[in-house]
Amino acid sequence: MKFHVLTLFPEMVSNGLDTSVIGKAAKRGLIWINAVNIRDYTQDKHGKVDDYTYGGGAGMLLQAQPVFDAFQAVTEGRRVRTIYVTPQGVPFTQKLAGELAAEEELVFLCGHYEGIDERVLEEIVTDYVSIGDYVLTGGELPAMVMIDAISRLVPGVLGNGVSADTESFHNDLLEYPQYSRPEEWHEKRVPQVLLSGDHRAVEAWRLEQAKERTRRIRPDLYEKYRCRNQVIQRLGKEKRDYVHLMEALRRGKGEILFEEGCRPGGRASGEPLALAVFDRSCGTLLLTASDEAEAGKLLSVIPDACALSVASPRFLADILCEKAGFELLHECYQVCYTQNVNLRVGHGDIRILTLEHSGYVAERYGMGSADYVAERIRSGAMYGAFAEDRLVGFIGIHEDGSVGMLYVDPDCRRQGIGAALEAYAINRERERGHIPYAHIIVGNEGSLRLQEKLGLYRARRTICWLAKKACISEKSMLDS
Ligand code: ADE
C-alpha cells in the first residue's frame, strides 16, 4: 500500500514513521511512504508557498499552485483518494481506517499556517478528516496517526493475523484487561480463570470484562454494541434467510443504517421489518423488509457510496429497480452451514493460493475482474486444489463473506475435487468463528445439489444481487 504525504516538513513524516512496526513494514515492502515537500513545486523564485488571506485576517495561507503541482506529480493522472487532515473534517475512526486500508494508494495533504486555498481543496480532496476536537500546529501528526492505524490493517504488517481483530474497537467493544508473568505482583493476583486452561471460560470472561469496561468508559460505544447484538439475535432466529446480514454484523463489517427495533419508539422484538446494513469496505448495502410499506422506508437511507445491493425478498429487489436506479444482476438461493462439526475433505492437497496463481484464477473465474481476484488472493481468501503439484481448481471467500468462485478444470471433474474445495472452505470459515454461507444463482442446480449434499441448508426465499445502474461496468460481480 502506498501513502503519499504532501507536507512542508517531509523529514518529520519520514522520521516519525521510520521505526518500530511501521518502519519494519516499509522495509519489508508491505507499505511505502512517500513524503513530498510541497515547497519543491512552487513557481516562486524565492521558494515561497504562502501568502496573505483575501478579506484580511491573521496569518498566512498555503497557496493553490504548489499544492496542486505536488499532487499532480505524485498521482500522475490516477484517481487517488486524497485526505485533507483538518479539524474541520469527519472524525477518524477504526471503521474509516478499515475502509481506507482497502485502497491501494492514498494521498494525505497536511496544512500549515491558517490553512490552504479553498480552490485547490475543491479540486483534489476527496475526504476531510480530523483526529479529534482540538487544534494542532500542522497536519503531519494527524497524517502519521492515520497512516499508523491504516497500515496495521494491511495484511502482513502486524505479522500476527489475529491481533488486528481482537483489539479495541473491533465490534464496538474496548479491549479486555490482560496480564503477563508473574502470577502475583504488588499483592495483585492474575484472575484465576486465565490460569484455568479452559478456553471457553477465558473467552466468556474476556467478553464480560470488555462489556463492563465499555459500558463504564464509553457508554456511546456500548449502546452501539448492544443494539447490534439485539439485531443479530433477532436475525439468528431465521439464520437461513438472514445469515448474510448476521455475518456482516458479527464480523464487524456492516454498519446499521436503519433498523426499526433500535430506534426510540420502534419495535423491541419480533422479526425485523426493515433493516439496512452497509458494508463500506465493498460498497455493498444489505437490505431486507417484510412488506412494501417497510421497504419504502429503506429507500431514503441508500448511501451515495453504495454500488451493489443484496436484497431479499424478491419484491424488495423489484422496488429498488423501479425506484432507486438499481438493476438485477442475479437471483440466488442462499445456503448456510450451521452444524457443529467440520466436514470431511476428500482431497489431500488443498492450499492457500498466492499471487503467482492469480493468472490461472483470473482466466477461469468468469464473474470478476483480475483486480478482484488479486485482491482476494492478497487477503488470504482463496484456496486451490493441486494434483501432482499442478493447480486444478479453486474456491474463495468473497468480499461480502460468502463462499464462492468454485472452479475445477474440466479434465479433473467428477472426482470430488469441487466438494473437497467447498468442504475445505467451510471448515476454514468455521475455524474463524464464522457461519459459512453461499449464494447459488437460481438455475445452477448442480451447485445447489452439491451444497445440500454437504449439509448446507437453503433459505425459504431467494436473495437478489443488484447493481446501481451507473456502477455496473465498474464493479465486478460475485458468484458461487
Ligand atoms: N490539523 C490540525 N489539527 C488537526 C486535527 N485535530 N485533526 C486533523 N488535522 C489537524
Coordinates of C-alpha atoms and ligand atoms in Angstrom, one line a residue:
M1 CA 0.0 0.0 0.0
K2 CA 1.3 3.4 -1.0
F3 CA 1.0 6.6 1.1
H4 CA 1.9 9.9 -0.4
V5 CA 2.2 12.7 2.2
L6 CA 2.2 16.3 0.8
T7 CA 3.8 18.4 3.5
L8 CA 6.2 21.3 4.2
F9 CA 8.1 19.1 6.7
P10 CA 8.7 15.7 4.9
E11 CA 11.5 14.7 7.3
M12 CA 9.1 14.9 10.2
V13 CA 6.9 12.3 8.5
S14 CA 9.7 10.0 7.2
N15 CA 11.5 10.1 10.6
G16 CA 8.3 9.6 12.5
L17 CA 7.3 6.5 10.6
D18 CA 10.7 5.1 10.2
T19 CA 10.9 2.9 13.4
S20 CA 9.1 0.0 15.1
V21 CA 6.2 -1.9 13.3
I22 CA 5.5 0.7 10.6
G23 CA 9.2 1.2 9.8
K24 CA 9.7 -2.6 9.5
A25 CA 6.6 -2.9 7.3
A26 CA 8.1 -0.2 5.0
K27 CA 11.5 -2.1 4.9
R28 CA 9.7 -5.3 4.0
G29 CA 7.9 -3.5 1.1
L30 CA 4.4 -4.0 2.6
I31 CA 3.8 -0.3 2.7
W32 CA 5.6 2.6 1.0
I33 CA 5.7 6.1 2.5
N34 CA 6.5 8.9 0.1
A35 CA 6.9 12.2 1.9
V36 CA 6.8 15.0 -0.7
N37 CA 7.9 18.6 0.0
I38 CA 5.2 21.0 -1.3
R39 CA 7.9 23.7 -1.5
D40 CA 9.7 21.7 -4.2
Y41 CA 6.8 22.5 -6.5
T42 CA 6.5 26.3 -6.0
Q43 CA 7.0 28.5 -9.0
D44 CA 8.0 31.4 -6.8
K45 CA 11.7 32.1 -7.3
H46 CA 12.2 32.7 -3.6
G47 CA 10.6 29.3 -2.7
K48 CA 7.6 31.0 -1.1
V49 CA 4.4 28.8 -0.8
D50 CA 2.2 31.0 1.4
D51 CA 0.5 34.4 1.2
Y52 CA -1.9 36.7 3.0
T53 CA -5.6 35.9 3.1
Y54 CA -8.0 37.9 0.9
G55 CA -10.5 39.8 3.1
G56 CA -8.0 40.2 5.9
G57 CA -7.3 38.1 9.0
A58 CA -4.3 37.0 10.8
G59 CA -1.8 34.5 9.4
M60 CA -0.8 33.1 6.1
L61 CA -2.5 30.6 3.7
L62 CA -0.8 27.9 1.7
Q63 CA -1.3 28.8 -2.0
A64 CA -3.1 26.6 -4.5
Q65 CA -0.3 26.3 -7.2
P66 CA 2.4 24.4 -5.2
V67 CA -0.1 22.1 -3.6
F68 CA -1.8 21.3 -6.9
D69 CA 1.5 20.7 -8.7
A70 CA 2.8 18.4 -5.9
F71 CA -0.5 16.5 -6.1
Q72 CA -0.2 16.1 -9.9
A73 CA 3.4 15.0 -9.7
V74 CA 2.5 12.1 -7.3
T75 CA -0.8 11.0 -8.8
E76 CA 0.2 11.3 -12.5
G77 CA -3.5 11.5 -13.5
R78 CA -4.6 8.4 -11.5
R79 CA -7.7 8.8 -9.4
V80 CA -6.4 8.5 -5.8
R81 CA -8.4 9.0 -2.6
T82 CA -7.0 12.3 -1.2
I83 CA -7.4 13.1 2.5
Y84 CA -7.0 16.6 3.8
V85 CA -6.3 16.4 7.5
T86 CA -8.1 19.2 9.2
P87 CA -10.0 19.8 12.5
Q88 CA -13.0 20.6 10.2
G89 CA -13.1 17.0 8.9
V90 CA -15.2 14.0 9.9
P91 CA -13.8 12.1 12.9
F92 CA -11.2 9.4 12.1
T93 CA -12.5 6.1 13.4
Q94 CA -11.4 2.4 13.3
K95 CA -14.1 1.9 10.7
L96 CA -12.7 4.6 8.5
A97 CA -9.2 3.2 9.0
G98 CA -10.6 -0.2 7.7
E99 CA -12.2 1.4 4.7
L100 CA -9.0 3.3 3.8
A101 CA -6.9 0.2 4.3
A102 CA -8.8 -1.3 1.3
E103 CA -7.3 1.3 -1.0
E104 CA -4.0 0.6 -2.9
E105 CA -2.8 4.2 -2.7
L106 CA -3.7 7.3 -0.6
V107 CA -2.7 10.9 -0.6
F108 CA -2.5 12.9 2.7
L109 CA -2.5 16.6 2.4
C110 CA -1.0 18.4 5.5
G111 CA -1.9 22.0 6.1
H112 CA 0.1 24.6 8.0
Y113 CA -0.3 28.3 8.8
E114 CA -4.0 29.2 8.7
G115 CA -4.9 26.6 6.1
I116 CA -5.0 26.0 2.3
D117 CA -6.6 28.0 -0.5
E118 CA -10.1 26.6 -0.9
R119 CA -9.9 26.3 -4.7
V120 CA -7.2 23.6 -4.7
L121 CA -9.0 21.7 -1.9
E122 CA -12.2 21.7 -4.1
E123 CA -10.2 20.2 -7.0
I124 CA -8.2 17.5 -5.3
V125 CA -9.6 16.5 -1.9
T126 CA -12.0 13.5 -1.6
D127 CA -12.1 13.3 2.2
Y128 CA -11.8 15.8 5.0
V129 CA -10.7 14.0 8.2
S130 CA -9.9 15.1 11.8
I131 CA -8.3 13.1 14.5
G132 CA -10.1 14.9 17.3
D133 CA -11.7 18.1 18.6
Y134 CA -8.5 20.0 19.2
V135 CA -6.2 22.1 17.0
L136 CA -2.6 21.1 16.3
T137 CA 0.0 23.3 14.7
G138 CA 0.0 21.2 11.5
G139 CA -1.3 18.2 9.7
E140 CA 1.8 16.0 9.9
L141 CA 1.0 14.4 13.3
P142 CA -2.7 13.6 12.3
A143 CA -1.5 12.2 9.0
M144 CA 1.0 10.0 10.8
V145 CA -1.6 8.8 13.3
M146 CA -3.9 7.8 10.4
I147 CA -1.1 6.1 8.4
D148 CA -0.2 4.1 11.5
A149 CA -3.8 3.0 12.1
I150 CA -4.3 2.1 8.5
S151 CA -1.0 0.3 8.0
R152 CA -1.6 -2.1 10.9
L153 CA -4.6 -3.4 9.0
V154 CA -2.6 -4.1 5.8
P155 CA -2.1 -7.9 5.7
G156 CA 1.3 -9.0 7.0
V157 CA 2.1 -5.7 8.8
L158 CA 1.4 -7.0 12.3
G159 CA 2.9 -10.3 11.4
N160 CA 0.2 -11.9 13.6
G161 CA -3.1 -12.4 11.8
V162 CA -5.3 -12.3 14.9
S163 CA -4.3 -9.2 16.8
A164 CA -5.9 -6.7 14.4
D165 CA -9.2 -8.5 15.1
T166 CA -9.2 -8.6 18.8
E167 CA -8.1 -5.2 19.9
S168 CA -10.2 -2.2 21.0
F169 CA -13.0 -1.0 18.7
H170 CA -13.4 -4.3 16.9
N171 CA -17.2 -4.9 17.2
D172 CA -17.6 -1.7 19.1
L173 CA -16.0 -3.0 22.4
L174 CA -12.9 -1.8 24.2
E175 CA -10.3 -4.4 24.9
Y176 CA -10.4 -6.6 28.0
P177 CA -7.6 -6.4 30.6
Q178 CA -4.5 -8.5 30.0
Y179 CA -1.8 -10.0 32.3
S180 CA 1.6 -11.4 32.0
R181 CA 4.1 -13.1 34.4
P182 CA 4.4 -13.1 37.4
E183 CA 1.2 -14.6 38.7
E184 CA 1.3 -12.2 41.6
W185 CA 2.7 -8.7 41.6
H186 CA 2.3 -6.0 44.3
E187 CA -0.1 -8.5 46.0
K188 CA -2.3 -8.5 43.0
R189 CA -3.1 -11.9 41.5
V190 CA -3.9 -12.7 37.9
P191 CA -7.6 -13.6 37.7
Q192 CA -7.9 -17.3 38.3
V193 CA -9.9 -18.1 35.1
L194 CA -6.9 -17.0 33.0
L195 CA -4.8 -19.8 34.6
S196 CA -7.5 -22.4 34.2
G197 CA -6.7 -23.5 30.6
D198 CA -10.5 -23.5 29.9
H199 CA -10.6 -21.6 26.6
R200 CA -14.4 -21.1 26.7
A201 CA -14.3 -19.8 30.2
V202 CA -11.5 -17.4 29.3
E203 CA -13.4 -16.1 26.2
A204 CA -16.6 -15.6 28.3
W205 CA -14.6 -13.7 31.0
R206 CA -12.9 -11.5 28.4
L207 CA -16.2 -10.7 26.7
E208 CA -17.7 -9.7 30.1
Q209 CA -14.7 -7.6 31.0
A210 CA -14.8 -5.9 27.6
K211 CA -18.5 -5.2 28.0
E212 CA -18.1 -3.9 31.5
R213 CA -15.2 -1.6 30.6
T214 CA -17.0 -0.3 27.5
R215 CA -20.2 0.4 29.5
R216 CA -18.2 2.4 32.0
I217 CA -15.8 4.3 29.8
R218 CA -17.6 4.6 26.5
P219 CA -21.4 4.4 27.0
D220 CA -21.9 5.6 23.4
L221 CA -20.0 2.6 22.0
Y222 CA -21.7 0.2 24.4
E223 CA -25.1 1.4 23.1
K224 CA -24.0 0.6 19.5
Y225 CA -22.7 -2.8 20.6
R226 CA -26.0 -3.5 22.5
C227 CA -28.1 -2.5 19.5
R228 CA -26.1 -4.5 17.1
N229 CA -26.3 -7.6 19.3
Q230 CA -30.0 -7.3 19.6
V231 CA -30.3 -7.2 15.9
I232 CA -28.0 -10.2 15.5
Q233 CA -30.0 -12.3 18.0
R234 CA -33.2 -11.5 16.2
L235 CA -31.8 -12.4 12.8
G236 CA -30.4 -15.6 14.3
K237 CA -33.9 -16.9 14.8
E238 CA -34.1 -17.3 11.0
K239 CA -30.5 -17.9 10.1
R240 CA -31.1 -19.4 6.6
D241 CA -32.8 -16.2 5.4
Y242 CA -30.6 -13.7 7.3
V243 CA -27.2 -15.3 7.6
H244 CA -25.6 -12.7 5.2
L245 CA -26.9 -9.8 7.4
M246 CA -25.9 -11.6 10.6
E247 CA -22.4 -12.3 9.4
A248 CA -21.8 -8.8 8.2
L249 CA -22.7 -7.6 11.7
R250 CA -20.9 -10.3 13.6
R251 CA -17.7 -9.8 11.6
G252 CA -17.8 -6.0 12.3
K253 CA -18.1 -5.3 8.6
G254 CA -21.6 -3.9 8.5
E255 CA -22.9 -0.6 9.9
I256 CA -26.6 -0.5 10.6
L257 CA -28.1 2.4 8.7
F258 CA -31.7 1.6 9.5
E259 CA -33.4 -0.7 12.0
E260 CA -36.9 -0.3 13.3
G261 CA -36.4 -2.0 16.6
C262 CA -33.4 0.0 17.8
R263 CA -35.0 3.5 17.3
P264 CA -36.8 5.1 20.2
G265 CA -40.4 4.0 19.9
G266 CA -39.5 1.3 17.4
R267 CA -40.4 -2.4 17.7
A268 CA -38.5 -4.0 20.5
S269 CA -38.9 -7.6 19.4
G270 CA -40.2 -9.8 16.7
E271 CA -39.0 -10.2 13.1
P272 CA -37.0 -7.3 11.7
L273 CA -39.4 -5.5 9.4
A274 CA -36.9 -3.2 7.7
L275 CA -33.2 -3.4 8.0
A276 CA -30.3 -1.8 6.1
V277 CA -26.7 -2.8 6.8
F278 CA -24.0 -1.1 4.8
D279 CA -20.6 -2.8 4.2
R280 CA -18.5 0.2 3.4
S281 CA -15.4 -1.9 2.6
C282 CA -17.1 -3.2 -0.6
G283 CA -19.8 -0.6 -1.1
T284 CA -22.5 -3.2 -0.6
L285 CA -25.8 -2.5 1.0
L286 CA -27.7 -5.4 2.5
L287 CA -31.5 -4.9 2.8
T288 CA -34.5 -6.8 4.0
A289 CA -38.1 -5.7 4.6
S290 CA -41.2 -7.6 5.4
D291 CA -43.7 -5.7 3.3
E292 CA -43.9 -2.9 0.7
A293 CA -44.6 -0.1 3.3
E294 CA -41.5 -1.1 5.3
A295 CA -39.4 -1.4 2.1
G296 CA -40.3 2.2 1.2
K297 CA -38.6 3.4 4.4
L298 CA -35.3 2.0 3.2
L299 CA -35.2 4.0 0.0
S300 CA -34.1 7.1 1.9
V301 CA -31.1 5.5 3.5
I302 CA -29.2 4.3 0.4
P303 CA -25.8 5.9 0.6
D304 CA -24.1 7.5 -2.4
A305 CA -21.1 5.2 -1.9
C306 CA -23.4 2.1 -2.5
A307 CA -22.5 0.3 -5.7
L308 CA -24.1 -3.1 -5.0
S309 CA -27.1 -4.2 -3.0
V310 CA -28.2 -7.6 -1.7
A311 CA -31.9 -7.5 -1.2
S312 CA -34.5 -10.0 -0.1
P313 CA -37.3 -10.9 -0.5
R314 CA -37.7 -10.5 -4.3
F315 CA -40.4 -7.8 -4.0
L316 CA -37.8 -5.5 -2.3
A317 CA -35.4 -6.1 -5.2
D318 CA -38.2 -5.1 -7.7
I319 CA -38.8 -1.9 -5.7
L320 CA -35.1 -1.0 -5.8
C321 CA -35.0 -1.5 -9.6
E322 CA -38.1 0.6 -10.0
K323 CA -37.5 3.4 -7.6
A324 CA -33.8 3.6 -6.7
G325 CA -31.9 3.1 -10.0
F326 CA -30.7 -0.5 -9.4
E327 CA -30.6 -3.3 -11.9
L328 CA -30.9 -7.0 -11.1
L329 CA -27.7 -8.9 -11.6
H330 CA -28.6 -12.4 -10.2
E331 CA -31.3 -14.0 -8.2
C332 CA -29.8 -16.6 -5.9
Y333 CA -30.5 -19.2 -3.4
Q334 CA -28.9 -18.5 0.0
V335 CA -27.4 -21.6 1.7
C336 CA -25.7 -21.9 5.1
Y337 CA -23.8 -24.4 7.1
T338 CA -25.0 -24.4 10.8
Q339 CA -23.8 -27.8 12.0
N340 CA -21.3 -28.0 14.8
V341 CA -18.8 -30.4 13.1
N342 CA -16.2 -29.9 10.5
L343 CA -16.7 -31.5 7.1
R344 CA -14.6 -34.4 5.7
V345 CA -12.3 -33.1 3.0
G346 CA -11.9 -35.7 0.3
H347 CA -8.8 -34.4 -1.5
G348 CA -5.3 -34.3 0.1
D349 CA -3.7 -31.3 -1.4
I350 CA -5.6 -28.1 -0.9
R351 CA -3.5 -25.0 -0.1
I352 CA -4.0 -21.2 0.3
L353 CA -3.2 -19.5 -3.0
T354 CA -0.6 -16.8 -3.6
L355 CA -0.2 -14.1 -6.2
E356 CA 1.7 -16.4 -8.5
H357 CA -1.7 -18.2 -9.1
S358 CA -3.6 -15.0 -9.9
G359 CA -3.3 -15.5 -13.7
Y360 CA -4.7 -19.1 -13.5
V361 CA -7.7 -17.9 -11.4
A362 CA -8.4 -14.7 -13.3
E363 CA -8.5 -16.6 -16.6
R364 CA -11.0 -19.2 -15.3
Y365 CA -13.2 -17.1 -13.0
G366 CA -15.7 -15.5 -15.3
M367 CA -17.6 -13.2 -13.0
G368 CA -14.9 -10.9 -11.6
S369 CA -12.0 -8.7 -12.7
A370 CA -8.4 -9.7 -12.4
D371 CA -8.0 -6.9 -9.8
Y372 CA -10.8 -8.6 -7.7
V373 CA -9.1 -11.9 -7.9
A374 CA -5.7 -10.4 -6.9
E375 CA -7.3 -8.6 -4.0
R376 CA -8.9 -11.9 -2.8
I377 CA -5.6 -13.8 -3.0
R378 CA -3.8 -11.0 -1.2
S379 CA -6.4 -11.2 1.6
G380 CA -5.6 -14.9 2.0
A381 CA -9.2 -15.7 0.9
M382 CA -8.6 -18.2 -1.9
Y383 CA -7.7 -21.9 -1.8
G384 CA -6.5 -24.2 -4.6
A385 CA -6.7 -27.9 -5.2
F386 CA -3.4 -29.4 -6.5
A387 CA -2.9 -32.7 -8.4
E388 CA 0.8 -33.7 -8.6
D389 CA 1.7 -30.1 -7.8
R390 CA -0.5 -28.7 -10.6
L391 CA -3.3 -26.3 -9.7
V392 CA -6.5 -27.9 -10.9
G393 CA -9.3 -25.9 -9.2
F394 CA -10.0 -23.2 -6.6
I395 CA -12.6 -21.7 -4.3
G396 CA -12.7 -18.3 -2.5
I397 CA -14.4 -16.2 0.2
H398 CA -15.9 -13.2 -1.4
E399 CA -15.6 -9.6 -0.1
D400 CA -19.0 -9.9 1.5
G401 CA -18.1 -13.0 3.4
S402 CA -19.9 -15.7 1.2
V403 CA -18.1 -18.8 0.0
G404 CA -17.9 -18.9 -3.8
M405 CA -15.9 -18.7 -7.1
L406 CA -15.7 -22.5 -7.2
Y407 CA -14.0 -23.9 -10.3
V408 CA -12.4 -27.3 -11.3
D409 CA -10.5 -28.0 -14.5
P410 CA -12.7 -29.9 -17.0
D411 CA -10.3 -32.9 -17.0
C412 CA -10.4 -33.2 -13.2
R413 CA -14.2 -33.0 -12.7
R414 CA -16.3 -35.9 -11.3
Q415 CA -13.5 -36.8 -8.8
G416 CA -15.0 -35.0 -5.8
I417 CA -12.5 -32.1 -6.0
G418 CA -15.3 -29.5 -6.1
A419 CA -16.9 -31.0 -3.0
A420 CA -13.5 -31.1 -1.3
L421 CA -12.8 -27.5 -2.0
E422 CA -16.2 -26.5 -0.7
A423 CA -15.7 -28.6 2.5
Y424 CA -12.3 -27.1 3.0
A425 CA -13.5 -23.5 2.7
I426 CA -16.4 -24.2 5.0
N427 CA -14.1 -25.7 7.6
R428 CA -11.7 -22.7 7.4
E429 CA -14.7 -20.3 7.8
R430 CA -15.9 -22.3 10.9
E431 CA -12.4 -22.1 12.4
R432 CA -12.6 -18.3 12.2
G433 CA -15.9 -18.4 14.1
H434 CA -18.0 -17.6 11.0
I435 CA -21.2 -19.2 9.9
P436 CA -20.3 -20.4 6.3
Y437 CA -22.8 -19.4 3.7
A438 CA -23.0 -19.1 -0.1
H439 CA -25.2 -17.6 -2.9
I440 CA -26.1 -20.0 -5.7
I441 CA -27.5 -18.5 -8.9
V442 CA -31.1 -19.8 -9.5
G443 CA -30.8 -22.4 -12.2
N444 CA -27.4 -23.8 -11.1
E445 CA -29.0 -27.0 -9.9
G446 CA -25.6 -28.9 -9.9
S447 CA -24.1 -26.4 -7.4
L448 CA -27.3 -26.5 -5.3
R449 CA -27.2 -30.3 -5.1
L450 CA -23.6 -30.2 -4.0
Q451 CA -24.4 -27.7 -1.2
E452 CA -27.3 -29.8 0.0
K453 CA -25.2 -33.0 -0.1
L454 CA -22.6 -31.3 2.1
G455 CA -25.2 -30.4 4.6
L456 CA -25.9 -26.7 3.9
Y457 CA -29.5 -25.6 4.3
R458 CA -31.3 -23.5 1.7
A459 CA -33.3 -20.4 2.7
R460 CA -37.0 -20.3 2.2
R461 CA -36.8 -17.4 -0.2
T462 CA -34.4 -16.1 -2.8
I463 CA -32.0 -13.2 -2.5
C464 CA -31.1 -10.8 -5.2
W465 CA -27.8 -9.1 -6.1
L466 CA -28.3 -5.7 -7.7
A467 CA -26.0 -3.0 -9.0
K468 CA -26.5 0.7 -9.2
K469 CA -27.0 1.3 -12.9
A470 CA -24.1 3.8 -13.1
C471 CA -21.7 1.3 -11.5
I472 CA -22.5 -1.8 -13.5
S473 CA -19.4 -1.6 -15.8
E474 CA -17.1 -0.5 -13.0
K475 CA -17.8 -3.1 -10.3
S476 CA -17.1 -6.8 -10.7
M477 CA -19.9 -9.2 -9.6
L478 CA -19.9 -12.1 -7.4
D479 CA -21.0 -15.7 -7.9
S480 CA -20.8 -19.0 -6.3
Ligands
ADE1 N1 -4.7 19.7 11.9 C1 -4.7 20.5 13.0 N2 -5.4 19.9 14.0 C2 -5.9 18.8 13.4 C3 -6.8 17.8 13.9 N3 -7.3 17.8 15.2 N4 -7.1 16.7 13.1 C4 -6.7 16.7 11.9 N5 -5.8 17.6 11.3 C5 -5.5 18.7 12.1

